[in-house]
Amino acid sequence: MTEQRHVPASGPDAAAAAAVPRSAWDVGLLEPLGAGSRAAELTSDAAWLQAMVDVELALTRALIDARLVPEWMNEVCDRVADAASLDLAAIAAEGRGGGNPVIPLVKHLGAAAESVRPGSSDHIHVGATSQDILDTATMLIASRVTAEVHTQLGALAGALAGLADSHRTTVMAGRTLGQQASPTSFGLLAAGWLDAVLSAGKRLDAVRAVLPAQLGGAVGNLAVLTGVAGARRADTASNTVVNDVLAGFAARLGLIEPALSWHTDRLIISELASALAGATGVVGAFALDVTVLSRTEIGEVGEQLGKGEGGSSAMPHKRNPVTAVLVTAAARRAPGLVATLYGSMLAEDQRPSGAWHAEWQALRELERLSLSAVTGAASLADRLVVDDDRMRANLDTTDGLIFSERVTTILAEALGKTAAFELVTRASSESVGTSRPLQVVLAGALASEGASEDLRRQIWAAFDYSGDLGQADAGIDRVLEKYRAHHARSEETESGTPS
């Protein structure tokens, strides 16, 4: 099966691309959201090959440190470290024979090592099995992808924090079930988006912090490595040597040292998938809101578009919110991929037949979608145009019905909750039936029922867009405080300063 991949015009993938028929190339024709993101770069076949080489050589170097492999192998590792020197297309084609790409990789990497120094291939892939290398490469790719998703979530959060703070008093119609409900503020809506982004980022970071290396050998008991340690290190207990190799292997890759091999314990894969899909869903919900609010009939927000963006092949007037549409599309695709990865948790024996293999493309596609969607959402938030005047105009479309909850609350204090609700319900029905503002209808109803002048004044004044918006401002403050604390922790982590 021909592997679909992003093939650049130059760079480490170009040589391999030349060996693949042009008709088999995948350059992102149907993935426009990925353009401008690092999704293809971090998950391409070339990136995967490099990750597998990184893993193989990290194992060899850990064996050198444990004095199980001669020190001269360090120079060999240095000389063969760049995966671009290997024949990517050949490795991909030969992977069919053994069912995974690690088997031909070991052959090609061994040949490259032999060209540096004869006998070098004996010290590559010692004690490991194919799944060890590919699982650890999976974690290495995941670490790199989640780091970039973290960066893009941070950019998105910064843009949303700015919108939340600057639009505290921008009143808009709150909507439930597709209908205008009660007034709220655009700042609070943006704060809701921000709160979800912060939660998704926290969840993703938690998974990223526990990504483990994999090293178990054929059936997970490290029997070969234990035997090698016993034969070559008579001075030290085999268990101690093997533990040192495992610890050094994980540390060199920046991964967690596992207590046991996890060949059939796929919980980390499902947790990673869930966190990636969660981030994708959160930004998808934000993008979906943008598509709704940018509808012609609403027009409260818009995507700032450059020349040639947002157009139609048939209608010259169109200004489509293209980024929002593509981010939403990505979020709709993620759940199916997660289902495949959760299904792969059913892995039998010490090494599964098919479950592990089913993860590869599903996880890579999910990583690409997540990274593309979050990058697109960050760009969208940074270019979001907010139309305050249109928001105010839309508030007027219901002739005051949008204030029904507010006036019912005020009337309940004087008339009781049930009586107040019934009164406003009758007045609302009359307002719709006679095309008169609810404010006028309700004023007449209260006068006819002998309500006090003070109560009638309160009700009349309640139809004011600058009126009480409940805990909107306090809610915005809480989320912004959460954002500032998160941002400070991120900066401390990146700078290496202890928090």
Short mmCIF file of N, CA and C in Angstrom, two decimals, residues 23 26 38-39 53 117 182 392 398 437 449 497-498:
data_model
loop_
_atom_site.label_atom_id
_atom_site.label_comp_id
_atom_site.label_asym_id
_atom_site.label_seq_id
_atom_site.Cartn_x
_atom_site.Cartn_y
_atom_site.Cartn_z
N SER A 23 1.87 10.31 -9.18
CA SER A 23 0.45 10.04 -8.95
C SER A 23 0.18 9.56 -7.53
N ASP A 26 0.98 12.74 -1.89
CA ASP A 26 -0.08 13.45 -1.16
C ASP A 26 0.53 14.75 -0.67
N ARG A 38 2.66 23.12 11.29
CA ARG A 38 3.79 22.18 11.29
C ARG A 38 3.32 20.73 11.27
N ALA A 39 2.04 20.53 10.95
CA ALA A 39 1.46 19.19 11.02
C ALA A 39 2.19 18.20 10.13
N VAL A 53 15.05 6.23 13.91
CA VAL A 53 16.51 6.24 13.97
C VAL A 53 16.96 6.81 15.32
N ARG A 117 32.07 1.49 10.00
CA ARG A 117 33.05 0.59 10.63
C ARG A 117 32.49 -0.83 10.62
N SER A 182 -31.35 35.76 26.41
CA SER A 182 -31.21 36.93 27.28
C SER A 182 -29.91 37.63 26.92
N ARG A 392 -25.67 45.18 18.72
CA ARG A 392 -26.72 46.03 19.29
C ARG A 392 -27.97 45.99 18.42
N THR A 398 -36.10 41.60 18.59
CA THR A 398 -37.21 40.93 19.29
C THR A 398 -38.18 41.91 19.94
N PRO A 437 -43.65 46.64 21.08
CA PRO A 437 -42.55 46.30 21.99
C PRO A 437 -43.07 45.76 23.31
N GLU A 449 -53.36 46.79 36.08
CA GLU A 449 -53.47 45.96 37.28
C GLU A 449 -53.15 46.75 38.54
N THR A 497 12.94 28.37 34.84
CA THR A 497 12.86 28.97 36.18
C THR A 497 11.87 28.19 37.01
N PRO A 498 12.23 27.76 38.21
CA PRO A 498 11.29 27.00 39.06
C PRO A 498 10.11 27.87 39.48
#
